[in-house]
XYZ file of C-alpha atoms in Angstrom:
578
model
C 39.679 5.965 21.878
C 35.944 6.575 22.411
C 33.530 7.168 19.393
C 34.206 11.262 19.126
C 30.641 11.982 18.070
C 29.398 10.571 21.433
C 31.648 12.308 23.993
C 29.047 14.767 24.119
C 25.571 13.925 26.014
C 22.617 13.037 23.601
C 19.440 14.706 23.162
C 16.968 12.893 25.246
C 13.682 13.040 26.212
C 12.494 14.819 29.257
C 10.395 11.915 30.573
C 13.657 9.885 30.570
C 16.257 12.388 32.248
C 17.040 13.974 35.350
C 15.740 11.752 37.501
C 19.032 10.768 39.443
C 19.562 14.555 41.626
C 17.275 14.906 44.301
C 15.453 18.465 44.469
C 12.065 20.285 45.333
C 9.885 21.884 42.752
C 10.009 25.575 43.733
C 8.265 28.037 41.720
C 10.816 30.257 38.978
C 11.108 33.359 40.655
C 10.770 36.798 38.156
C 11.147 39.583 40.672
C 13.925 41.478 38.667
C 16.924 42.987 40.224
C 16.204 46.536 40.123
C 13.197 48.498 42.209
C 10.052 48.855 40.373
C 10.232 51.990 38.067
C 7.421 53.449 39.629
C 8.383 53.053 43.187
C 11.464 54.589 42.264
C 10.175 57.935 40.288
C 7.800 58.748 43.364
C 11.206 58.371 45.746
C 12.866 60.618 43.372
C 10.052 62.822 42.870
C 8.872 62.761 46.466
C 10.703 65.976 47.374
C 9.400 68.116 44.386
C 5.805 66.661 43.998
C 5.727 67.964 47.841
C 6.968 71.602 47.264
C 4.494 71.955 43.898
C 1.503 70.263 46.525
C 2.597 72.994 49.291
C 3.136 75.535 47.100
C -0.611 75.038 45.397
C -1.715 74.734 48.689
C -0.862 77.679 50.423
C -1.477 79.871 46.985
C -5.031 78.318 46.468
C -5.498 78.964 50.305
C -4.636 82.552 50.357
C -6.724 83.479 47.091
C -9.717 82.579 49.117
C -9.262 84.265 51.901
C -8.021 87.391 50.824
C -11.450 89.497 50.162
C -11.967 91.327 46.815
C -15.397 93.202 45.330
C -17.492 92.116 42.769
C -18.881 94.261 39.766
C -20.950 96.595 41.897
C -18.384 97.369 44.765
C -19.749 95.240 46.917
C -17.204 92.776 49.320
C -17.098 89.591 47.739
C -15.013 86.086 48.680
C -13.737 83.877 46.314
C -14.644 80.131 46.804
C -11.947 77.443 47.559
C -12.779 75.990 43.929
C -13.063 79.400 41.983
C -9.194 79.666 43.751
C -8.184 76.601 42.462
C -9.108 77.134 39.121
C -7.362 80.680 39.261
C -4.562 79.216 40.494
C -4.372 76.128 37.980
C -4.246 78.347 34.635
C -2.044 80.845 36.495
C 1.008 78.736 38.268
C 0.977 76.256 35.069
C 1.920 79.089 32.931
C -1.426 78.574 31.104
C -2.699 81.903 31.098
C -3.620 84.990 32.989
C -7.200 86.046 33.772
C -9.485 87.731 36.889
C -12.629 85.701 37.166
C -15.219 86.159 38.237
C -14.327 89.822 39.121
C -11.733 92.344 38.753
C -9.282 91.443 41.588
C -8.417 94.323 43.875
C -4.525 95.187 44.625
C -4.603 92.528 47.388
C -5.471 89.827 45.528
C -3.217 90.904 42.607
C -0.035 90.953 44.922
C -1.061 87.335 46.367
C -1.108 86.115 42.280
C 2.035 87.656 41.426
C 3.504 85.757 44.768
C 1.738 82.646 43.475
C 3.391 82.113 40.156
C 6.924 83.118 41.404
C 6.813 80.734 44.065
C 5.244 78.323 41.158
C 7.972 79.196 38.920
C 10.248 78.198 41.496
C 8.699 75.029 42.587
C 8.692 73.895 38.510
C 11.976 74.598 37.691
C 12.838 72.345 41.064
C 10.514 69.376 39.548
C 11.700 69.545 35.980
C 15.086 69.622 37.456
C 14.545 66.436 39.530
C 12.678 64.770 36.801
C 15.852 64.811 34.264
C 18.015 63.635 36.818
C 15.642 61.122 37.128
C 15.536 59.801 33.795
C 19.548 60.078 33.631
C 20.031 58.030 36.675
C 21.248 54.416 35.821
C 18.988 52.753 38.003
C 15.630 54.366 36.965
C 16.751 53.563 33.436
C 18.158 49.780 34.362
C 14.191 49.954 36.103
C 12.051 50.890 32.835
C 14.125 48.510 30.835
C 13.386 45.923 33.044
C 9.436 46.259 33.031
C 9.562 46.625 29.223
C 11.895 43.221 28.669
C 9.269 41.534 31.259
C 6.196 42.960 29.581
C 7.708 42.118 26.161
C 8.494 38.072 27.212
C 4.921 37.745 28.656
C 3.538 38.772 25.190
C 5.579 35.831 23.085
C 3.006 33.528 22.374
C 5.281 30.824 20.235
C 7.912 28.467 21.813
C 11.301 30.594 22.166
C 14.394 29.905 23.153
C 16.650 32.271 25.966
C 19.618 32.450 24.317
C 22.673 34.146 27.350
C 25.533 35.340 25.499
C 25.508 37.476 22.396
C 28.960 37.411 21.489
C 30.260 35.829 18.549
C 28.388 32.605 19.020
C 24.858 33.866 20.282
C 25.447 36.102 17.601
C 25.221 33.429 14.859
C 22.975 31.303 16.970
C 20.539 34.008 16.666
C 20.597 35.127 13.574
C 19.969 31.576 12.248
C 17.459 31.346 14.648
C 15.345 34.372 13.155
C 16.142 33.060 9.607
C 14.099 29.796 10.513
C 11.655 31.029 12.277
C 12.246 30.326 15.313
C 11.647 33.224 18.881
C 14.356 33.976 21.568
C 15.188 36.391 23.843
C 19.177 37.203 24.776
C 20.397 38.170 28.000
C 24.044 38.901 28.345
C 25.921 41.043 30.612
C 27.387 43.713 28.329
C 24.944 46.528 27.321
C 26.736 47.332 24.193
C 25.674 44.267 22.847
C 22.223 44.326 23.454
C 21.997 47.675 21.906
C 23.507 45.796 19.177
C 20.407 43.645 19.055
C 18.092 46.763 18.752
C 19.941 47.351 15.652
C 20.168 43.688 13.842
C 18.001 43.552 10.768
C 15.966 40.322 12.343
C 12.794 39.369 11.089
C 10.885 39.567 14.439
C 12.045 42.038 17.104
C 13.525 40.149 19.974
C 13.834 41.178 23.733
C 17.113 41.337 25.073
C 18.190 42.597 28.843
C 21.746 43.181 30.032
C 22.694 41.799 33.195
C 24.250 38.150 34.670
C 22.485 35.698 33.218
C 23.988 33.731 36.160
C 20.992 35.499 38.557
C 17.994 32.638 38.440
C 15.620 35.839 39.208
C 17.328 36.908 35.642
C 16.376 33.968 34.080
C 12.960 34.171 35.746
C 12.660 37.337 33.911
C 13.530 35.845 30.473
C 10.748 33.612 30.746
C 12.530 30.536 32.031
C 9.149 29.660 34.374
C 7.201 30.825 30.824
C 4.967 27.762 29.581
C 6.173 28.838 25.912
C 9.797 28.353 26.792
C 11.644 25.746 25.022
C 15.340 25.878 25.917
C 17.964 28.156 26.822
C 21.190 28.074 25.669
C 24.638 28.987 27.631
C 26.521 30.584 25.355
C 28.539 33.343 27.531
C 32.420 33.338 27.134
C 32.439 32.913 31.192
C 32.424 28.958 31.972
C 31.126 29.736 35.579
C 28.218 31.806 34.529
C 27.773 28.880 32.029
C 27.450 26.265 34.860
C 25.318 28.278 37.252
C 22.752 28.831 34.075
C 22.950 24.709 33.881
C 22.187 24.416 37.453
C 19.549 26.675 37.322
C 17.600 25.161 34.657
C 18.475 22.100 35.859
C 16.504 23.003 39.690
C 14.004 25.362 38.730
C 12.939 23.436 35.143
C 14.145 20.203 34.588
C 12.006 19.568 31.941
C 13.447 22.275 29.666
C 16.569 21.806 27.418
C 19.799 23.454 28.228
C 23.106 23.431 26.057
C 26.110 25.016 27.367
C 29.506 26.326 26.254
C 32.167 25.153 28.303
C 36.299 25.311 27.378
C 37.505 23.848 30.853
C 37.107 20.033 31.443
C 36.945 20.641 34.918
C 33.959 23.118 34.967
C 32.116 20.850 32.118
C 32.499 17.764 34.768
C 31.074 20.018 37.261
C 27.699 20.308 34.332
C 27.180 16.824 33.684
C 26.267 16.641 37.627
C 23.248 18.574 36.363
C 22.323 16.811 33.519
C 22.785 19.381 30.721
C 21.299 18.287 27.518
C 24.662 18.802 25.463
C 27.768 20.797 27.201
C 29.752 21.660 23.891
C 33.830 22.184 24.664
C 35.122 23.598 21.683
C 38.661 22.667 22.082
C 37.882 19.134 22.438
C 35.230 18.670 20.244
C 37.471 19.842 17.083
C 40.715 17.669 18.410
C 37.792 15.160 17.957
C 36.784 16.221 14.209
C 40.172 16.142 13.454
C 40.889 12.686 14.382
C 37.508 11.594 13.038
C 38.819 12.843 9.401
C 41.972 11.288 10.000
C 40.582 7.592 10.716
C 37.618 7.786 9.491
C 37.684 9.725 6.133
C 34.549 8.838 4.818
C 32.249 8.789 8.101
C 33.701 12.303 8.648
C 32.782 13.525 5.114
C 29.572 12.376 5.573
C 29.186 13.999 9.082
C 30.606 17.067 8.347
C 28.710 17.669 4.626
C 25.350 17.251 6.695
C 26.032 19.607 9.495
C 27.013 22.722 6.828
C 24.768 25.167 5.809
C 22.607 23.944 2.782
C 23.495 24.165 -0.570
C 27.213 23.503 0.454
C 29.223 21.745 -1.683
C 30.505 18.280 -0.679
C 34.068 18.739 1.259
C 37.221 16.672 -0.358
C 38.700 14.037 1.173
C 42.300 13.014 2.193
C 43.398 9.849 3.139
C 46.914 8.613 4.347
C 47.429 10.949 7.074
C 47.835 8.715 10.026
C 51.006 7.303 8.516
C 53.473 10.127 9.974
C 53.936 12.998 11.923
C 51.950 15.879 13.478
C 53.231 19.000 14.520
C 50.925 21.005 16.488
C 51.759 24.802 17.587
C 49.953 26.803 19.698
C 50.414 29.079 23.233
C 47.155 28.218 25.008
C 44.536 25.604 25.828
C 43.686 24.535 22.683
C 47.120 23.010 21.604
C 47.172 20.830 24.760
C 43.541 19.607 23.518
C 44.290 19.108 20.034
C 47.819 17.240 20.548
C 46.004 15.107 23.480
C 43.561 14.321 21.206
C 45.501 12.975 18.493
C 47.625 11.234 21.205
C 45.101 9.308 21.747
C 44.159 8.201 18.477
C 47.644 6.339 18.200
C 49.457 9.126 15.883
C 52.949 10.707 16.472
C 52.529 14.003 17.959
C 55.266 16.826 18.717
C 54.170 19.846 20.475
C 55.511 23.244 20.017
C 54.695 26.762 21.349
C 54.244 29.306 19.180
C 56.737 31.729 20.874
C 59.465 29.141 19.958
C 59.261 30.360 16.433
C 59.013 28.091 13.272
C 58.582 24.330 14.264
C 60.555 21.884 12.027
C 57.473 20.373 9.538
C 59.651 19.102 7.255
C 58.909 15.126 8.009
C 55.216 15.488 9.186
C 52.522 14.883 7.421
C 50.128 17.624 8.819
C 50.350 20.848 11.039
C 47.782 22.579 13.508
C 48.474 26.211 13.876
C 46.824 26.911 16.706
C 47.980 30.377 17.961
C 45.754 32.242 19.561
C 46.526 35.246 17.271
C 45.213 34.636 13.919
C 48.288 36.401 12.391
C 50.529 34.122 14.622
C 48.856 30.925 12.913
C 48.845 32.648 9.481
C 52.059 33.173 9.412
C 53.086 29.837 10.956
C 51.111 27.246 8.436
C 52.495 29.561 5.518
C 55.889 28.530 6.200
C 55.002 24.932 7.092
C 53.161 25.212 3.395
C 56.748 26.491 1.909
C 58.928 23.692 3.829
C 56.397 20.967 2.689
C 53.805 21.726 0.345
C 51.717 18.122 0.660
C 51.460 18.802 4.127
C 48.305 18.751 5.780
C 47.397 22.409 7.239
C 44.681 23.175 10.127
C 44.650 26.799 10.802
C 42.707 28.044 14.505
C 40.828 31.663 13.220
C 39.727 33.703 16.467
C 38.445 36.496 14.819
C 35.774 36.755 12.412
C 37.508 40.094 10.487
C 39.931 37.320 8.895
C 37.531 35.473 7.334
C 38.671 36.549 3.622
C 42.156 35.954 4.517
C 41.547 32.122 5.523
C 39.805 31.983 2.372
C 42.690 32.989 0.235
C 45.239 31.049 1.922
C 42.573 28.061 2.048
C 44.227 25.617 4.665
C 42.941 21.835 4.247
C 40.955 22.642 7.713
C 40.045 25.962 9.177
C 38.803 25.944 13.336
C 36.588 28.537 14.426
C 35.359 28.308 17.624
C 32.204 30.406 17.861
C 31.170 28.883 14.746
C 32.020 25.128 15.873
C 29.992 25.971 19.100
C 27.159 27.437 17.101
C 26.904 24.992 14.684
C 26.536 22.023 17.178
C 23.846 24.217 19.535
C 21.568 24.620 16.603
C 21.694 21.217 14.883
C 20.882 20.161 18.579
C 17.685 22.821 18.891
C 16.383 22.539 15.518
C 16.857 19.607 13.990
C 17.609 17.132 16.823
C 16.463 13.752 14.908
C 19.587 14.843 12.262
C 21.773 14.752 14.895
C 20.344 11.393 16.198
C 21.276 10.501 12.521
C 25.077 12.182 12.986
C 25.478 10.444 16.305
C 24.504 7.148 14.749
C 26.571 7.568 11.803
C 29.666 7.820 14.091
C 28.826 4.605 15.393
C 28.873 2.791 11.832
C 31.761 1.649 10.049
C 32.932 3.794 6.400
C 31.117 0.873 4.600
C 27.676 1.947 6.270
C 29.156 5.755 5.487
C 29.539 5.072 1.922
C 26.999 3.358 0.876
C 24.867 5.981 2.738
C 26.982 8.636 1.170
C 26.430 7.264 -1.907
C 22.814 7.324 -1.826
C 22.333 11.189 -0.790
C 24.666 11.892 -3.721
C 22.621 9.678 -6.226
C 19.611 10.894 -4.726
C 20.498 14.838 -4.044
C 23.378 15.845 -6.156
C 26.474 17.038 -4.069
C 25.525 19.887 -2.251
C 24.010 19.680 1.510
C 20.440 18.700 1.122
C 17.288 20.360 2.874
C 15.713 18.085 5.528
C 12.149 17.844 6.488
C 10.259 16.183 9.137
C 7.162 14.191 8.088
C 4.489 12.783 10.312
C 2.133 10.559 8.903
C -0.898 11.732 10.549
C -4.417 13.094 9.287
C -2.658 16.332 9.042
C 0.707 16.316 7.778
C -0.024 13.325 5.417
C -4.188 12.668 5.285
C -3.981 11.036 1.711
C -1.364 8.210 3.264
C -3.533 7.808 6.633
C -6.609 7.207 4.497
C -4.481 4.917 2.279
C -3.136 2.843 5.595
C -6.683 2.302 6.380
C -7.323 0.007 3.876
C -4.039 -1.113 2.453
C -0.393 -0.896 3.266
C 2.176 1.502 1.491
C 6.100 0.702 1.705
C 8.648 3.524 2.640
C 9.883 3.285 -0.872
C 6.405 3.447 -2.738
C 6.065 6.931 -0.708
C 9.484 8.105 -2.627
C 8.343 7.483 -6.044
C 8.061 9.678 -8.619
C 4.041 10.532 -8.715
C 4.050 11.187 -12.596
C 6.614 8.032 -13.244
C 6.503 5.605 -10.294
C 9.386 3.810 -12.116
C 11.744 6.689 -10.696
C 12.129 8.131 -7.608
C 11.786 11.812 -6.369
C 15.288 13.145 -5.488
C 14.469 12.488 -1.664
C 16.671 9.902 0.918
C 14.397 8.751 3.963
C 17.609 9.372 6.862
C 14.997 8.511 10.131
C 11.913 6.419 10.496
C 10.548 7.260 14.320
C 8.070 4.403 15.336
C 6.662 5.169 19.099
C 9.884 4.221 21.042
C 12.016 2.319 18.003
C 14.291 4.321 15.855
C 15.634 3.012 12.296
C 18.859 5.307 10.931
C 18.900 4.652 7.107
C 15.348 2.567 6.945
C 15.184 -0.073 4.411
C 12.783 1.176 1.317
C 11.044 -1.858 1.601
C 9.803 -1.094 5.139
C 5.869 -1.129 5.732
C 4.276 2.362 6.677
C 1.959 2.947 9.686
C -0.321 5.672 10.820
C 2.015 8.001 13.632
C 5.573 7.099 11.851
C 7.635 10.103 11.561
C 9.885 10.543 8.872
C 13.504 12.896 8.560
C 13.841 13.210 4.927
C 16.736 14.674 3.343
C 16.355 15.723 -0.624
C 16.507 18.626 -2.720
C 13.614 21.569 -2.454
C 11.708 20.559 -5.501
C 11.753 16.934 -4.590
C 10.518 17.884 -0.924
C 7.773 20.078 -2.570
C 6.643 16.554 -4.908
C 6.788 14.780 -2.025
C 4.463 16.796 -0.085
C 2.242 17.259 -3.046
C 1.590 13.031 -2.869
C 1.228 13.079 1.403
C -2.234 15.013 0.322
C -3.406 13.406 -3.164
C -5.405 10.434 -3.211
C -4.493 9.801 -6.340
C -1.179 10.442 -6.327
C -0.753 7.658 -3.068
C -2.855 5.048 -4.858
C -0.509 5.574 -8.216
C 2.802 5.453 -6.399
C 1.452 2.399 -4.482
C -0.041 0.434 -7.581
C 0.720 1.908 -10.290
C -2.759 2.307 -10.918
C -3.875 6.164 -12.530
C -7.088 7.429 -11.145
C -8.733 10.714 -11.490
C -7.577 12.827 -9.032
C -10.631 14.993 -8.443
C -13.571 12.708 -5.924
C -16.523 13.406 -8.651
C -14.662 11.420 -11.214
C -13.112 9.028 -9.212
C -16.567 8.205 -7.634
C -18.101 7.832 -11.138
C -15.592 5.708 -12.061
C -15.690 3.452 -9.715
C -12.134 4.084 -8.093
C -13.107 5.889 -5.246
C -12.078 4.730 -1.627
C -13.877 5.230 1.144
């Protein structure tokens, strides 16, 4: 069976992808669907703002020709203006006055005819104008100019996340906890309201519509220079692939990860080069084998990839010798039991509408049921016909989260969270998953010993990683250290107020221009440009960063030599670098 961390397609870089389709570079088009807003309130207003025009009009006109007399008797004419400034404060409802005379009975009649017909002609506008802002597609058209006006203005790289369901939910949200801009698109308007109302840290745009229109995706700032990746993350597959082809013809050069459940329609995405095309189903039948072979490699993987601060997850070995009942009334069953298949285990395969399967010589179970009561139900009574057994429970909904928690099966599959978890180790901390992907390559020897050392080094709960470049501004004290002398990886992890211990820090990466070393030895030589993925506890991250900046803390780590750490005393006594 194929390594089942590398089914998926690897991050790579831009330079070195998508050069096998043929295509044209056309320019992203962001004409929105709908009519501009404006264009469409003079259509809808056309009708009224013509009756108010006419009506002014012919009442202004009428004023001034109809004669009157001024304060001595005499026959006097109002001008066109003085008319149109009776008429303003008089059909607006402003007021009532005769200037610049006493109007005679003439001119009083043509007034009271003036604001009738003006009350007429407003109650006909302010008619037409709430119909106006009622109607869908004036609305759809002021929501439109606001999401473009409100993508122009992101200054930051962001990411167009399409699809707020469960997934883009949580994709999101951990998004805005790190930091990090997007803007959602997804075709059901209850859910973007839903976004108006998340307590996020930054506001972010969000449009309904099909994310599967490239002028939509134009909109969302897919042609913006500030745009990073988007992520396909709609429960539709086919929307899914028509974002990947999009991206794939109109950007190339930006990342796209997409959702996909059906082999068929992922196939279909790898023609366009996605990035990563994440299929839930298989990708846990995957896990799940993984843990089942490979006990320690998948502790390992699996311990890195959870949310920090988790603790590490047990392991169970033995549990290829017997077995497997899996039970389920959809997709995900075929998956699983294919998967395992595969791997060389003894598989039966049940549906769930069958009733109870007989557990009673296996050695582990997959509810997979599409109802999470139907897989409840059916691992408890695999747990009362053989307690040992190994349970994996599917969850669909999110609602049942406490209940999974009290029954606490040996392996719980959640799709959207699965999904989720993948996309964003992918988009924000892609060298870790280089270091995933390469642990799935080693053998449980590599995996322990590097298990080992995170545990020695960071305790046994998921450790914080940070990325360190060791330039003149993430790490000036080591450049100006280089310069004159060398400094080994695991002088830069010493302790810089006892150099005989190290800081609670493991170096994971060490990114040299176009080499990569997974798990570098500490004995490796530092240069000027290396990047390092560090993986350690926050207050040995925070000591670590204090010695990328000290002078003195560099030169003590590297010799063992204590210097004054402020430049006047150094320089006096004689310790001082240039």
């Amino acid at each position: 069976m194929a390594n089942p961390l590398l089914t998926l397609m690897t991050l790579r870089s831009a330079g070195a992808r998508r050069n096998s389709l043929r295509r044209v570079a056309v320019k992203v088009p962001t004409n929105g669907p709908t009519t501009d807003a404006i264009f469409l309130a003079f259509r809808r207003m056309r009708g009224p703002l013509i009756v108010m025009i006419v009506t002014f009009s012919i009442s202004i006109l009428g004023l001034s020709l109809i004669p009157g007399t001024d304060d001595q008797g005499k026959p006097y004419q109002m001008t066109v203006f003085d008319s149109f400034y009776v008429i303003s404060y008089t059909a607006t409802t402003i007021g009532f006055g005769e200037t610049p005379y006493t109007f005679s009975v003439a001119q009083r009649m043509w007034v009271a005819f003036a604001i009738y017909a003006s009350v007429i002609g407003w109650a006909y506008a302010i008619s037409a104008l709430f119909s106006l802002l009622q109607d869908h597609s004036f609305r759809e058209a002021v929501a439109v100019q606001r999401f473009r006006r409100a993508v122009a203005r992101i200054d930051e790289p962001f990411f167009i996340v399409a699809g707020y369901g469960h997934t883009g939910r949580r994709v999101a949200k951990a998004l805005d906890e790190l930091g990090r801009r997007f803007v959602v698109l997804d075709e059901d308007d209850r859910r973007i309201d839903a976004l108006s109302n998340e307590q996020l840290l930054v506001d972010s745009p969000g449009l309904d519509g099909d994310a599967a229109n490239p002028r939509l995706l134009g909109l969302a700032g897919l042609g913006h220079p500030k745009c990073e990746g988007v992520l396909a993350l709609t429960d539709d597959n086919e929307t899914n692939l028509a974002i990947v082809m999009a991206v794939h013809l109109l950007r190339p050069q930006v990342t796209v990860i997409a959702r996909c459940d059906d082999r068929e329609i992922a196939a279909r995405m790898l023609d366009f080069e996605p990035d990563a095309v994440i299929n839930p189903f298989d990708r846990y039948g995957s896990y799940l084998v993984l843990s089942l072979q490979r006990p320690i490699t998948y502790q390992l993987v699996s311990w890195l990839m959870n949310p920090r601060g988790t603790r590490l997850p047990a392991r169970r070995e033995g549990l290829t010798d017997g077995r497997w009942v899996v039970t389920g009334d959809d997709r995900f069953a075929t998956e699983v039991s294919a998967d395992l298949e595969d791997a060389g285990l003894d598989v039966t395969l049940t549906k769930a509408a069958d009733g109870y399967p007989d557990v009673c010589a296996a050695v582990g179970f997959v509810a997979g049921a599409s109802s999470d009561a139907t897989s409840l139900s059916l691992a408890a009574h695999a747990r009362r016909e053989r307690p040992d057994i190994f349970l994996s429970v599917r969850q669909s909904m999110s609602r049942n989260d406490s209940l999974l928690d009290a029954f606490d099966p040996d392996s719980v599959f959640v799709p959207t969270q699965l999904v989720a978890r993948e996309t964003l180790a992918r988009v924000v901390a892609p060298y870790l998953w280089g270091f995933i992907e390469q642990a799935g390559e080693q053998g449980e020897e590599w995996s322990a010993a590097m298990l080992q050392v995170l545990r020695r080094r960071c305790g046994s709960a998921t450790p914080s990683t940070q990325l360190v470049t060791l330039d003149r501004v993430g790490a000036p004290a080591v450049v100006r250290w280089l310069g004159h002398d060398e400094l080994r990886l695991g002088d830069l992890l010493r302790d810089p107020d006892d150099r005989d211990s190290l800081t609670p820090v493991a170096a994971l990466v060490l990114i040299r221009e176009e080499h990569t070393l997974y798990a570098p030895d500490l004995q490796e030589r530092l240069q000027p440009g290396d990047l390092l993925l560090l993986a350690g506890r926050e207050p040995g991250l925070d000591i670590l960063s204090g010695t990328l900046y000290s002078d003195s803390a560099v030169e003590y780590v590297a010799t063992g030599r204590s210097v004054p750490s402020a430049w006047v005393w150094r320089a006096l006594s004689g310790t001082h670098r240039r």
